Amino acid sequence: MLLPTVPRTRLRPADQPAIDTPFGPLTFTTTIGSTRLPPRPDELFRLPGDRTLARWVTSRARVELLLTRYDPELDPENWGPLTDCRAAVWRIDALAPLGRAQFSAGLPARLPEGADGGYDGGQALAAITVEDGKTRLTIGGSDEEAICRAADTGEVPRQWAALIDEVHDHSFSTWGVDYGQYRGMSWTLPPLEAGDHGELPVVAAWAPAADESANTWYAVKSTPTVLLGRVTTEPAKRAGASETG
């Protein structure tokens, strides 16, 4: 379960959770086996800092999606300022063995006129970048190598660490990241056993296209541990600032 100790207010689920970007909403979907979960969650909560936590529950799995603002704190001497940055953490808890679970984050199939997307991954980062001459948007998350290495931090099942050999010899075919038409990404996970859980990050950052500092690319390099840690520490920081001010 994501952030069990963070206070929350129950909301009425109305719409599909999404991040608003300059190129349209970035929406999220989960497929378990051959069944896609409905766009509207079963439960929705507001967390401190204007964050939301959506939850879907089935007989086979519990899925949660945190949406939050994110400040990657880029060094201003090396990177230009971002226009905005938002993040998501997706978590699945397997209540039964799952042979296939897939999580997707995608922009509209038809981008605004003049916009185009392309692959922008590397260094354990799965990413695409969309530009239209005025704005650059980068969406990033874990690639296959990062997923395997996340087993060391407890973000994914420990047995996935052994799959790193499949990544390096390119022999795997049943799991991995699909970039589609560079409008987003889909992560098909290795099998999960009952009691396993997996967490994946998605970060979307945008800035003026004229800025050549690659700021959006560096901004989307994060992990669930970092993103969840911000949720638990930032309210405390703000409270401390108000007390001292």
JSON list of C-alpha atoms in Angstrom, two decimals:
[
{"chain": "A", "resi": 1, "resn": "MET", "atom": "CA", "xyz": [0.00, 0.00, 0.00]},
{"chain": "A", "resi": 2, "resn": "LEU", "atom": "CA", "xyz": [1.24, 3.48, -0.86]},
{"chain": "A", "resi": 3, "resn": "LEU", "atom": "CA", "xyz": [1.79, 5.98, 1.97]},
{"chain": "A", "resi": 4, "resn": "PRO", "atom": "CA", "xyz": [-0.31, 4.25, 4.66]},
{"chain": "A", "resi": 5, "resn": "THR", "atom": "CA", "xyz": [0.59, 6.83, 7.33]},
{"chain": "A", "resi": 6, "resn": "VAL", "atom": "CA", "xyz": [-0.15, 9.98, 5.29]},
{"chain": "A", "resi": 7, "resn": "PRO", "atom": "CA", "xyz": [-3.49, 11.67, 6.15]},
{"chain": "A", "resi": 8, "resn": "ARG", "atom": "CA", "xyz": [-6.08, 11.71, 3.40]},
{"chain": "A", "resi": 9, "resn": "THR", "atom": "CA", "xyz": [-9.56, 12.89, 2.53]},
{"chain": "A", "resi": 10, "resn": "ARG", "atom": "CA", "xyz": [-11.91, 10.64, 0.58]},
{"chain": "A", "resi": 11, "resn": "LEU", "atom": "CA", "xyz": [-13.20, 12.11, -2.68]},
{"chain": "A", "resi": 12, "resn": "ARG", "atom": "CA", "xyz": [-15.86, 10.97, -5.12]},
{"chain": "A", "resi": 13, "resn": "PRO", "atom": "CA", "xyz": [-14.15, 9.29, -8.11]},
{"chain": "A", "resi": 14, "resn": "ALA", "atom": "CA", "xyz": [-15.31, 11.08, -11.23]},
{"chain": "A", "resi": 15, "resn": "ASP", "atom": "CA", "xyz": [-12.67, 11.03, -13.94]},
{"chain": "A", "resi": 16, "resn": "GLN", "atom": "CA", "xyz": [-9.68, 9.05, -15.10]},
{"chain": "A", "resi": 17, "resn": "PRO", "atom": "CA", "xyz": [-6.57, 10.21, -13.21]},
{"chain": "A", "resi": 18, "resn": "ALA", "atom": "CA", "xyz": [-4.33, 12.27, -15.48]},
{"chain": "A", "resi": 19, "resn": "ILE", "atom": "CA", "xyz": [-1.49, 14.78, -15.61]},
{"chain": "A", "resi": 20, "resn": "ASP", "atom": "CA", "xyz": [-2.31, 17.86, -17.70]},
{"chain": "A", "resi": 21, "resn": "THR", "atom": "CA", "xyz": [0.58, 18.59, -20.11]},
{"chain": "A", "resi": 22, "resn": "PRO", "atom": "CA", "xyz": [1.02, 21.12, -22.95]},
{"chain": "A", "resi": 23, "resn": "PHE", "atom": "CA", "xyz": [0.30, 18.29, -25.43]},
{"chain": "A", "resi": 24, "resn": "GLY", "atom": "CA", "xyz": [-2.83, 16.97, -23.77]},
{"chain": "A", "resi": 25, "resn": "PRO", "atom": "CA", "xyz": [-3.57, 14.80, -20.76]},
{"chain": "A", "resi": 26, "resn": "LEU", "atom": "CA", "xyz": [-1.15, 12.06, -19.78]},
{"chain": "A", "resi": 27, "resn": "THR", "atom": "CA", "xyz": [-3.49, 9.24, -18.77]},
{"chain": "A", "resi": 28, "resn": "PHE", "atom": "CA", "xyz": [-2.76, 5.95, -17.03]},
{"chain": "A", "resi": 29, "resn": "THR", "atom": "CA", "xyz": [-4.17, 2.46, -17.53]},
{"chain": "A", "resi": 30, "resn": "THR", "atom": "CA", "xyz": [-3.62, -0.94, -15.96]},
{"chain": "A", "resi": 31, "resn": "THR", "atom": "CA", "xyz": [-4.26, -4.33, -17.57]},
{"chain": "A", "resi": 32, "resn": "ILE", "atom": "CA", "xyz": [-4.20, -7.54, -15.53]},
{"chain": "A", "resi": 33, "resn": "GLY", "atom": "CA", "xyz": [-4.15, -10.63, -17.68]},
{"chain": "A", "resi": 34, "resn": "SER", "atom": "CA", "xyz": [-6.46, -9.65, -20.53]},
{"chain": "A", "resi": 35, "resn": "THR", "atom": "CA", "xyz": [-8.66, -7.38, -18.41]},
{"chain": "A", "resi": 36, "resn": "ARG", "atom": "CA", "xyz": [-8.16, -3.62, -18.48]},
{"chain": "A", "resi": 37, "resn": "LEU", "atom": "CA", "xyz": [-9.19, -1.90, -15.28]},
{"chain": "A", "resi": 38, "resn": "PRO", "atom": "CA", "xyz": [-11.85, 0.82, -15.70]},
{"chain": "A", "resi": 39, "resn": "PRO", "atom": "CA", "xyz": [-10.57, 4.39, -16.17]},
{"chain": "A", "resi": 40, "resn": "ARG", "atom": "CA", "xyz": [-12.39, 5.61, -13.07]},
{"chain": "A", "resi": 41, "resn": "PRO", "atom": "CA", "xyz": [-10.89, 4.27, -9.83]},
{"chain": "A", "resi": 42, "resn": "ASP", "atom": "CA", "xyz": [-12.86, 2.51, -7.12]},
{"chain": "A", "resi": 43, "resn": "GLU", "atom": "CA", "xyz": [-11.54, 4.96, -4.52]},
{"chain": "A", "resi": 44, "resn": "LEU", "atom": "CA", "xyz": [-9.95, 8.40, -4.68]},
{"chain": "A", "resi": 45, "resn": "PHE", "atom": "CA", "xyz": [-8.24, 10.38, -1.92]},
{"chain": "A", "resi": 46, "resn": "ARG", "atom": "CA", "xyz": [-6.75, 13.85, -1.60]},
{"chain": "A", "resi": 47, "resn": "LEU", "atom": "CA", "xyz": [-3.39, 13.96, 0.19]},
{"chain": "A", "resi": 48, "resn": "PRO", "atom": "CA", "xyz": [-1.54, 16.99, 1.62]},
{"chain": "A", "resi": 49, "resn": "GLY", "atom": "CA", "xyz": [0.09, 19.18, -1.01]},
{"chain": "A", "resi": 50, "resn": "ASP", "atom": "CA", "xyz": [-2.81, 18.89, -3.49]},
{"chain": "A", "resi": 51, "resn": "ARG", "atom": "CA", "xyz": [-1.87, 15.31, -4.34]},
{"chain": "A", "resi": 52, "resn": "THR", "atom": "CA", "xyz": [-4.29, 12.53, -5.24]},
{"chain": "A", "resi": 53, "resn": "LEU", "atom": "CA", "xyz": [-4.20, 8.79, -4.66]},
{"chain": "A", "resi": 54, "resn": "ALA", "atom": "CA", "xyz": [-6.44, 6.54, -6.76]},
{"chain": "A", "resi": 55, "resn": "ARG", "atom": "CA", "xyz": [-7.13, 2.88, -5.97]},
{"chain": "A", "resi": 56, "resn": "TRP", "atom": "CA", "xyz": [-8.58, -0.05, -7.90]},
{"chain": "A", "resi": 57, "resn": "VAL", "atom": "CA", "xyz": [-9.33, -3.37, -6.20]},
{"chain": "A", "resi": 58, "resn": "THR", "atom": "CA", "xyz": [-10.02, -6.71, -7.90]},
{"chain": "A", "resi": 59, "resn": "SER", "atom": "CA", "xyz": [-10.01, -10.30, -6.68]},
{"chain": "A", "resi": 60, "resn": "ARG", "atom": "CA", "xyz": [-6.46, -10.69, -8.05]},
{"chain": "A", "resi": 61, "resn": "ALA", "atom": "CA", "xyz": [-4.75, -7.39, -7.31]},
{"chain": "A", "resi": 62, "resn": "ARG", "atom": "CA", "xyz": [-4.85, -3.99, -5.67]},
{"chain": "A", "resi": 63, "resn": "VAL", "atom": "CA", "xyz": [-3.58, -1.12, -7.81]},
{"chain": "A", "resi": 64, "resn": "GLU", "atom": "CA", "xyz": [-2.78, 2.40, -6.60]},
{"chain": "A", "resi": 65, "resn": "LEU", "atom": "CA", "xyz": [-1.72, 5.53, -8.46]},
{"chain": "A", "resi": 66, "resn": "LEU", "atom": "CA", "xyz": [-0.27, 8.61, -6.77]},
{"chain": "A", "resi": 67, "resn": "LEU", "atom": "CA", "xyz": [-0.23, 11.90, -8.70]},
{"chain": "A", "resi": 68, "resn": "THR", "atom": "CA", "xyz": [1.93, 14.70, -7.32]},
{"chain": "A", "resi": 69, "resn": "ARG", "atom": "CA", "xyz": [3.82, 17.85, -8.17]},
{"chain": "A", "resi": 70, "resn": "TYR", "atom": "CA", "xyz": [7.55, 17.22, -8.27]},
{"chain": "A", "resi": 71, "resn": "ASP", "atom": "CA", "xyz": [10.52, 19.55, -7.94]},
{"chain": "A", "resi": 72, "resn": "PRO", "atom": "CA", "xyz": [13.63, 17.72, -9.18]},
{"chain": "A", "resi": 73, "resn": "GLU", "atom": "CA", "xyz": [15.81, 20.54, -7.78]},
{"chain": "A", "resi": 74, "resn": "LEU", "atom": "CA", "xyz": [18.04, 20.90, -10.84]},
{"chain": "A", "resi": 75, "resn": "ASP", "atom": "CA", "xyz": [21.24, 22.87, -10.39]},
{"chain": "A", "resi": 76, "resn": "PRO", "atom": "CA", "xyz": [20.53, 26.29, -11.98]},
{"chain": "A", "resi": 77, "resn": "GLU", "atom": "CA", "xyz": [24.17, 26.58, -13.03]},
{"chain": "A", "resi": 78, "resn": "ASN", "atom": "CA", "xyz": [23.78, 23.58, -15.32]},
{"chain": "A", "resi": 79, "resn": "TRP", "atom": "CA", "xyz": [20.10, 23.43, -16.29]},
{"chain": "A", "resi": 80, "resn": "GLY", "atom": "CA", "xyz": [17.51, 26.00, -17.23]},
{"chain": "A", "resi": 81, "resn": "PRO", "atom": "CA", "xyz": [14.28, 26.32, -15.23]},
{"chain": "A", "resi": 82, "resn": "LEU", "atom": "CA", "xyz": [11.38, 24.00, -15.93]},
{"chain": "A", "resi": 83, "resn": "THR", "atom": "CA", "xyz": [7.96, 25.31, -16.80]},
{"chain": "A", "resi": 84, "resn": "ASP", "atom": "CA", "xyz": [6.43, 22.54, -14.70]},
{"chain": "A", "resi": 85, "resn": "CYS", "atom": "CA", "xyz": [7.03, 18.98, -13.53]},
{"chain": "A", "resi": 86, "resn": "ARG", "atom": "CA", "xyz": [4.55, 16.34, -12.36]},
{"chain": "A", "resi": 87, "resn": "ALA", "atom": "CA", "xyz": [5.04, 12.75, -11.26]},
{"chain": "A", "resi": 88, "resn": "ALA", "atom": "CA", "xyz": [3.15, 9.53, -10.70]},
{"chain": "A", "resi": 89, "resn": "VAL", "atom": "CA", "xyz": [3.91, 6.41, -8.69]},
{"chain": "A", "resi": 90, "resn": "TRP", "atom": "CA", "xyz": [2.04, 3.27, -9.71]},
{"chain": "A", "resi": 91, "resn": "ARG", "atom": "CA", "xyz": [1.88, 0.28, -7.39]},
{"chain": "A", "resi": 92, "resn": "ILE", "atom": "CA", "xyz": [0.42, -3.19, -7.79]},
{"chain": "A", "resi": 93, "resn": "ASP", "atom": "CA", "xyz": [-0.06, -5.66, -4.94]},
{"chain": "A", "resi": 94, "resn": "ALA", "atom": "CA", "xyz": [-0.66, -9.19, -6.19]},
{"chain": "A", "resi": 95, "resn": "LEU", "atom": "CA", "xyz": [-3.41, -10.98, -4.25]},
{"chain": "A", "resi": 96, "resn": "ALA", "atom": "CA", "xyz": [-2.98, -14.04, -6.49]},
{"chain": "A", "resi": 97, "resn": "PRO", "atom": "CA", "xyz": [-0.31, -15.20, -8.97]},
{"chain": "A", "resi": 98, "resn": "LEU", "atom": "CA", "xyz": [-0.26, -12.82, -11.94]},
{"chain": "A", "resi": 99, "resn": "GLY", "atom": "CA", "xyz": [1.23, -14.05, -15.19]},
{"chain": "A", "resi": 100, "resn": "ARG", "atom": "CA", "xyz": [0.81, -10.68, -16.86]},
{"chain": "A", "resi": 101, "resn": "ALA", "atom": "CA", "xyz": [0.35, -7.16, -15.55]},
{"chain": "A", "resi": 102, "resn": "GLN", "atom": "CA", "xyz": [0.79, -4.05, -17.68]},
{"chain": "A", "resi": 103, "resn": "PHE", "atom": "CA", "xyz": [0.88, -0.36, -16.79]},
{"chain": "A", "resi": 104, "resn": "SER", "atom": "CA", "xyz": [0.66, 2.38, -19.43]},
{"chain": "A", "resi": 105, "resn": "ALA", "atom": "CA", "xyz": [1.11, 6.15, -19.46]},
{"chain": "A", "resi": 106, "resn": "GLY", "atom": "CA", "xyz": [0.10, 7.87, -22.69]},
{"chain": "A", "resi": 107, "resn": "LEU", "atom": "CA", "xyz": [-0.70, 11.17, -24.36]},
{"chain": "A", "resi": 108, "resn": "PRO", "atom": "CA", "xyz": [-3.56, 11.49, -26.86]},
{"chain": "A", "resi": 109, "resn": "ALA", "atom": "CA", "xyz": [-2.95, 9.49, -30.04]},
{"chain": "A", "resi": 110, "resn": "ARG", "atom": "CA", "xyz": [-3.22, 12.68, -32.09]},
{"chain": "A", "resi": 111, "resn": "LEU", "atom": "CA", "xyz": [-0.84, 15.38, -30.91]},
{"chain": "A", "resi": 112, "resn": "PRO", "atom": "CA", "xyz": [-1.40, 19.10, -31.61]},
{"chain": "A", "resi": 113, "resn": "GLU", "atom": "CA", "xyz": [-0.34, 20.26, -35.08]},
{"chain": "A", "resi": 114, "resn": "GLY", "atom": "CA", "xyz": [3.41, 20.63, -35.36]},
{"chain": "A", "resi": 115, "resn": "ALA", "atom": "CA", "xyz": [4.22, 18.36, -32.42]},
{"chain": "A", "resi": 116, "resn": "ASP", "atom": "CA", "xyz": [6.14, 15.12, -32.76]},
{"chain": "A", "resi": 117, "resn": "GLY", "atom": "CA", "xyz": [7.61, 12.59, -30.35]},
{"chain": "A", "resi": 118, "resn": "GLY", "atom": "CA", "xyz": [10.65, 10.34, -30.32]},
{"chain": "A", "resi": 119, "resn": "TYR", "atom": "CA", "xyz": [12.64, 7.92, -28.20]},
{"chain": "A", "resi": 120, "resn": "ASP", "atom": "CA", "xyz": [14.82, 9.62, -25.58]},
{"chain": "A", "resi": 121, "resn": "GLY", "atom": "CA", "xyz": [15.90, 6.81, -23.25]},
{"chain": "A", "resi": 122, "resn": "GLY", "atom": "CA", "xyz": [19.28, 5.68, -21.97]},
{"chain": "A", "resi": 123, "resn": "GLN", "atom": "CA", "xyz": [21.23, 5.22, -18.74]},
{"chain": "A", "resi": 124, "resn": "ALA", "atom": "CA", "xyz": [18.54, 2.99, -17.18]},
{"chain": "A", "resi": 125, "resn": "LEU", "atom": "CA", "xyz": [15.84, 5.51, -18.21]},
{"chain": "A", "resi": 126, "resn": "ALA", "atom": "CA", "xyz": [12.86, 4.77, -20.43]},
{"chain": "A", "resi": 127, "resn": "ALA", "atom": "CA", "xyz": [11.81, 8.10, -21.93]},
{"chain": "A", "resi": 128, "resn": "ILE", "atom": "CA", "xyz": [10.19, 9.88, -24.83]},
{"chain": "A", "resi": 129, "resn": "THR", "atom": "CA", "xyz": [10.37, 13.57, -25.71]},
{"chain": "A", "resi": 130, "resn": "VAL", "atom": "CA", "xyz": [7.67, 15.52, -27.56]},
{"chain": "A", "resi": 131, "resn": "GLU", "atom": "CA", "xyz": [8.41, 18.92, -29.11]},
{"chain": "A", "resi": 132, "resn": "ASP", "atom": "CA", "xyz": [6.58, 21.46, -31.26]},
{"chain": "A", "resi": 133, "resn": "GLY", "atom": "CA", "xyz": [9.23, 24.17, -31.64]},
{"chain": "A", "resi": 134, "resn": "LYS", "atom": "CA", "xyz": [7.97, 26.08, -28.60]},
{"chain": "A", "resi": 135, "resn": "THR", "atom": "CA", "xyz": [7.74, 23.49, -25.85]},
{"chain": "A", "resi": 136, "resn": "ARG", "atom": "CA", "xyz": [9.70, 20.35, -25.00]},
{"chain": "A", "resi": 137, "resn": "LEU", "atom": "CA", "xyz": [8.00, 17.66, -22.90]},
{"chain": "A", "resi": 138, "resn": "THR", "atom": "CA", "xyz": [9.89, 14.63, -21.62]},
{"chain": "A", "resi": 139, "resn": "ILE", "atom": "CA", "xyz": [8.15, 11.66, -20.01]},
{"chain": "A", "resi": 140, "resn": "GLY", "atom": "CA", "xyz": [10.36, 9.17, -18.22]},
{"chain": "A", "resi": 141, "resn": "GLY", "atom": "CA", "xyz": [10.31, 6.06, -16.09]},
{"chain": "A", "resi": 142, "resn": "SER", "atom": "CA", "xyz": [12.19, 2.85, -15.44]},
{"chain": "A", "resi": 143, "resn": "ASP", "atom": "CA", "xyz": [13.65, 0.83, -18.31]},
{"chain": "A", "resi": 144, "resn": "GLU", "atom": "CA", "xyz": [14.23, -2.93, -18.07]},
{"chain": "A", "resi": 145, "resn": "GLU", "atom": "CA", "xyz": [17.61, -2.57, -16.38]},
{"chain": "A", "resi": 146, "resn": "ALA", "atom": "CA", "xyz": [16.22, -0.14, -13.81]},
{"chain": "A", "resi": 147, "resn": "ILE", "atom": "CA", "xyz": [13.32, -2.50, -13.08]},
{"chain": "A", "resi": 148, "resn": "CYS", "atom": "CA", "xyz": [15.72, -5.35, -12.30]},
{"chain": "A", "resi": 149, "resn": "ARG", "atom": "CA", "xyz": [17.94, -3.17, -10.14]},
{"chain": "A", "resi": 150, "resn": "ALA", "atom": "CA", "xyz": [14.91, -1.89, -8.22]},
{"chain": "A", "resi": 151, "resn": "ALA", "atom": "CA", "xyz": [14.76, -5.34, -6.61]},
{"chain": "A", "resi": 152, "resn": "ASP", "atom": "CA", "xyz": [17.63, -4.22, -4.37]},
{"chain": "A", "resi": 153, "resn": "THR", "atom": "CA", "xyz": [15.51, -1.40, -2.91]},
{"chain": "A", "resi": 154, "resn": "GLY", "atom": "CA", "xyz": [12.33, -3.42, -2.45]},
{"chain": "A", "resi": 155, "resn": "GLU", "atom": "CA", "xyz": [10.41, -1.51, -5.11]},
{"chain": "A", "resi": 156, "resn": "VAL", "atom": "CA", "xyz": [9.84, -4.73, -7.08]},
{"chain": "A", "resi": 157, "resn": "PRO", "atom": "CA", "xyz": [10.03, -8.46, -6.20]},
{"chain": "A", "resi": 158, "resn": "ARG", "atom": "CA", "xyz": [13.52, -9.61, -5.24]},
{"chain": "A", "resi": 159, "resn": "GLN", "atom": "CA", "xyz": [13.44, -12.48, -7.76]},
{"chain": "A", "resi": 160, "resn": "TRP", "atom": "CA", "xyz": [13.38, -9.95, -10.60]},
{"chain": "A", "resi": 161, "resn": "ALA", "atom": "CA", "xyz": [17.02, -9.11, -9.93]},
{"chain": "A", "resi": 162, "resn": "ALA", "atom": "CA", "xyz": [17.99, -12.36, -11.67]},
{"chain": "A", "resi": 163, "resn": "LEU", "atom": "CA", "xyz": [16.32, -11.15, -14.89]},
{"chain": "A", "resi": 164, "resn": "ILE", "atom": "CA", "xyz": [19.13, -8.65, -15.55]},
{"chain": "A", "resi": 165, "resn": "ASP", "atom": "CA", "xyz": [20.84, -11.22, -17.80]},
{"chain": "A", "resi": 166, "resn": "GLU", "atom": "CA", "xyz": [17.77, -11.23, -20.05]},
{"chain": "A", "resi": 167, "resn": "VAL", "atom": "CA", "xyz": [18.09, -7.47, -20.43]},
{"chain": "A", "resi": 168, "resn": "HIS", "atom": "CA", "xyz": [21.73, -7.54, -21.44]},
{"chain": "A", "resi": 169, "resn": "ASP", "atom": "CA", "xyz": [21.46, -10.38, -23.97]},
{"chain": "A", "resi": 170, "resn": "HIS", "atom": "CA", "xyz": [18.11, -9.13, -25.32]},
{"chain": "A", "resi": 171, "resn": "SER", "atom": "CA", "xyz": [16.61, -12.60, -25.03]},
{"chain": "A", "resi": 172, "resn": "PHE", "atom": "CA", "xyz": [13.43, -11.61, -23.18]},
{"chain": "A", "resi": 173, "resn": "SER", "atom": "CA", "xyz": [10.17, -11.25, -25.06]},
{"chain": "A", "resi": 174, "resn": "THR", "atom": "CA", "xyz": [7.40, -11.52, -22.48]},
{"chain": "A", "resi": 175, "resn": "TRP", "atom": "CA", "xyz": [8.13, -8.38, -20.45]},
{"chain": "A", "resi": 176, "resn": "GLY", "atom": "CA", "xyz": [9.67, -4.96, -20.94]},
{"chain": "A", "resi": 177, "resn": "VAL", "atom": "CA", "xyz": [8.91, -1.42, -22.12]},
{"chain": "A", "resi": 178, "resn": "ASP", "atom": "CA", "xyz": [6.97, -0.64, -25.30]},
{"chain": "A", "resi": 179, "resn": "TYR", "atom": "CA", "xyz": [7.28, 2.88, -26.73]},
{"chain": "A", "resi": 180, "resn": "GLY", "atom": "CA", "xyz": [4.51, 2.48, -29.29]},
{"chain": "A", "resi": 181, "resn": "GLN", "atom": "CA", "xyz": [4.24, 5.57, -31.47]},
{"chain": "A", "resi": 182, "resn": "TYR", "atom": "CA", "xyz": [6.23, 7.70, -28.97]},
{"chain": "A", "resi": 183, "resn": "ARG", "atom": "CA", "xyz": [3.08, 9.08, -27.42]},
{"chain": "A", "resi": 184, "resn": "GLY", "atom": "CA", "xyz": [3.84, 7.32, -24.14]},
{"chain": "A", "resi": 185, "resn": "MET", "atom": "CA", "xyz": [5.07, 4.00, -22.77]},
{"chain": "A", "resi": 186, "resn": "SER", "atom": "CA", "xyz": [3.73, 0.66, -21.57]},
{"chain": "A", "resi": 187, "resn": "TRP", "atom": "CA", "xyz": [5.46, -1.51, -19.01]},
{"chain": "A", "resi": 188, "resn": "THR", "atom": "CA", "xyz": [4.69, -5.23, -19.14]},
{"chain": "A", "resi": 189, "resn": "LEU", "atom": "CA", "xyz": [5.98, -6.73, -15.91]},
{"chain": "A", "resi": 190, "resn": "PRO", "atom": "CA", "xyz": [7.52, -10.13, -15.22]},
{"chain": "A", "resi": 191, "resn": "PRO", "atom": "CA", "xyz": [5.19, -12.54, -13.37]},
{"chain": "A", "resi": 192, "resn": "LEU", "atom": "CA", "xyz": [4.21, -11.75, -9.78]},
{"chain": "A", "resi": 193, "resn": "GLU", "atom": "CA", "xyz": [3.45, -14.25, -7.05]},
{"chain": "A", "resi": 194, "resn": "ALA", "atom": "CA", "xyz": [0.73, -13.77, -4.45]},
{"chain": "A", "resi": 195, "resn": "GLY", "atom": "CA", "xyz": [2.06, -11.30, -1.90]},
{"chain": "A", "resi": 196, "resn": "ASP", "atom": "CA", "xyz": [4.47, -9.62, -4.34]},
{"chain": "A", "resi": 197, "resn": "HIS", "atom": "CA", "xyz": [4.29, -5.93, -5.11]},
{"chain": "A", "resi": 198, "resn": "GLY", "atom": "CA", "xyz": [5.83, -3.69, -7.76]},
{"chain": "A", "resi": 199, "resn": "GLU", "atom": "CA", "xyz": [6.22, 0.08, -8.00]},
{"chain": "A", "resi": 200, "resn": "LEU", "atom": "CA", "xyz": [6.99, 2.17, -11.09]},
{"chain": "A", "resi": 201, "resn": "PRO", "atom": "CA", "xyz": [7.64, 5.92, -11.45]},
{"chain": "A", "resi": 202, "resn": "VAL", "atom": "CA", "xyz": [6.49, 8.22, -14.23]},
{"chain": "A", "resi": 203, "resn": "VAL", "atom": "CA", "xyz": [7.73, 11.81, -14.39]},
{"chain": "A", "resi": 204, "resn": "ALA", "atom": "CA", "xyz": [6.62, 14.45, -16.92]},
{"chain": "A", "resi": 205, "resn": "ALA", "atom": "CA", "xyz": [8.65, 17.66, -17.21]},
{"chain": "A", "resi": 206, "resn": "TRP", "atom": "CA", "xyz": [8.32, 20.48, -19.71]},
{"chain": "A", "resi": 207, "resn": "ALA", "atom": "CA", "xyz": [10.24, 23.64, -20.58]},
{"chain": "A", "resi": 208, "resn": "PRO", "atom": "CA", "xyz": [10.76, 26.02, -23.51]},
{"chain": "A", "resi": 209, "resn": "ALA", "atom": "CA", "xyz": [12.17, 24.15, -26.50]},
{"chain": "A", "resi": 210, "resn": "ALA", "atom": "CA", "xyz": [14.79, 26.86, -26.97]},
{"chain": "A", "resi": 211, "resn": "ASP", "atom": "CA", "xyz": [16.49, 25.77, -23.74]},
{"chain": "A", "resi": 212, "resn": "GLU", "atom": "CA", "xyz": [19.22, 23.35, -24.86]},
{"chain": "A", "resi": 213, "resn": "SER", "atom": "CA", "xyz": [20.34, 22.29, -21.37]},
{"chain": "A", "resi": 214, "resn": "ALA", "atom": "CA", "xyz": [18.51, 18.92, -21.50]},
{"chain": "A", "resi": 215, "resn": "ASN", "atom": "CA", "xyz": [16.75, 19.98, -18.31]},
{"chain": "A", "resi": 216, "resn": "THR", "atom": "CA", "xyz": [13.61, 17.96, -18.97]},
{"chain": "A", "resi": 217, "resn": "TRP", "atom": "CA", "xyz": [15.62, 14.77, -19.52]},
{"chain": "A", "resi": 218, "resn": "TYR", "atom": "CA", "xyz": [17.45, 15.07, -16.23]},
{"chain": "A", "resi": 219, "resn": "ALA", "atom": "CA", "xyz": [14.25, 16.06, -14.44]},
{"chain": "A", "resi": 220, "resn": "VAL", "atom": "CA", "xyz": [12.49, 12.77, -15.21]},
{"chain": "A", "resi": 221, "resn": "LYS", "atom": "CA", "xyz": [15.21, 10.54, -13.72]},
{"chain": "A", "resi": 222, "resn": "SER", "atom": "CA", "xyz": [13.68, 9.48, -10.41]},
{"chain": "A", "resi": 223, "resn": "THR", "atom": "CA", "xyz": [12.50, 6.45, -8.43]},
{"chain": "A", "resi": 224, "resn": "PRO", "atom": "CA", "xyz": [9.41, 5.54, -6.40]},
{"chain": "A", "resi": 225, "resn": "THR", "atom": "CA", "xyz": [11.47, 5.77, -3.22]},
{"chain": "A", "resi": 226, "resn": "VAL", "atom": "CA", "xyz": [12.47, 9.36, -3.98]},
{"chain": "A", "resi": 227, "resn": "LEU", "atom": "CA", "xyz": [8.98, 10.44, -5.06]},
{"chain": "A", "resi": 228, "resn": "LEU", "atom": "CA", "xyz": [7.25, 8.86, -2.07]},
{"chain": "A", "resi": 229, "resn": "GLY", "atom": "CA", "xyz": [9.86, 10.32, 0.25]},
{"chain": "A", "resi": 230, "resn": "ARG", "atom": "CA", "xyz": [9.00, 13.80, -1.00]},
{"chain": "A", "resi": 231, "resn": "VAL", "atom": "CA", "xyz": [5.35, 13.26, -0.09]},
{"chain": "A", "resi": 232, "resn": "THR", "atom": "CA", "xyz": [6.20, 12.39, 3.51]},
{"chain": "A", "resi": 233, "resn": "THR", "atom": "CA", "xyz": [8.85, 15.07, 4.04]},
{"chain": "A", "resi": 234, "resn": "GLU", "atom": "CA", "xyz": [7.59, 18.13, 2.17]},
{"chain": "A", "resi": 235, "resn": "PRO", "atom": "CA", "xyz": [4.52, 18.77, 4.38]},
{"chain": "A", "resi": 236, "resn": "ALA", "atom": "CA", "xyz": [6.81, 18.61, 7.42]},
{"chain": "A", "resi": 237, "resn": "LYS", "atom": "CA", "xyz": [9.20, 21.10, 5.79]},
{"chain": "A", "resi": 238, "resn": "ARG", "atom": "CA", "xyz": [6.35, 23.51, 5.06]},
{"chain": "A", "resi": 239, "resn": "ALA", "atom": "CA", "xyz": [5.05, 23.17, 8.62]},
{"chain": "A", "resi": 240, "resn": "GLY", "atom": "CA", "xyz": [8.51, 23.85, 9.99]},
{"chain": "A", "resi": 241, "resn": "ALA", "atom": "CA", "xyz": [8.86, 26.92, 7.78]},
{"chain": "A", "resi": 242, "resn": "SER", "atom": "CA", "xyz": [5.55, 28.36, 8.97]},
{"chain": "A", "resi": 243, "resn": "GLU", "atom": "CA", "xyz": [6.44, 27.78, 12.61]},
{"chain": "A", "resi": 244, "resn": "THR", "atom": "CA", "xyz": [9.75, 29.57, 12.27]},
{"chain": "A", "resi": 245, "resn": "GLY", "atom": "CA", "xyz": [8.34, 32.35, 10.11]}
]
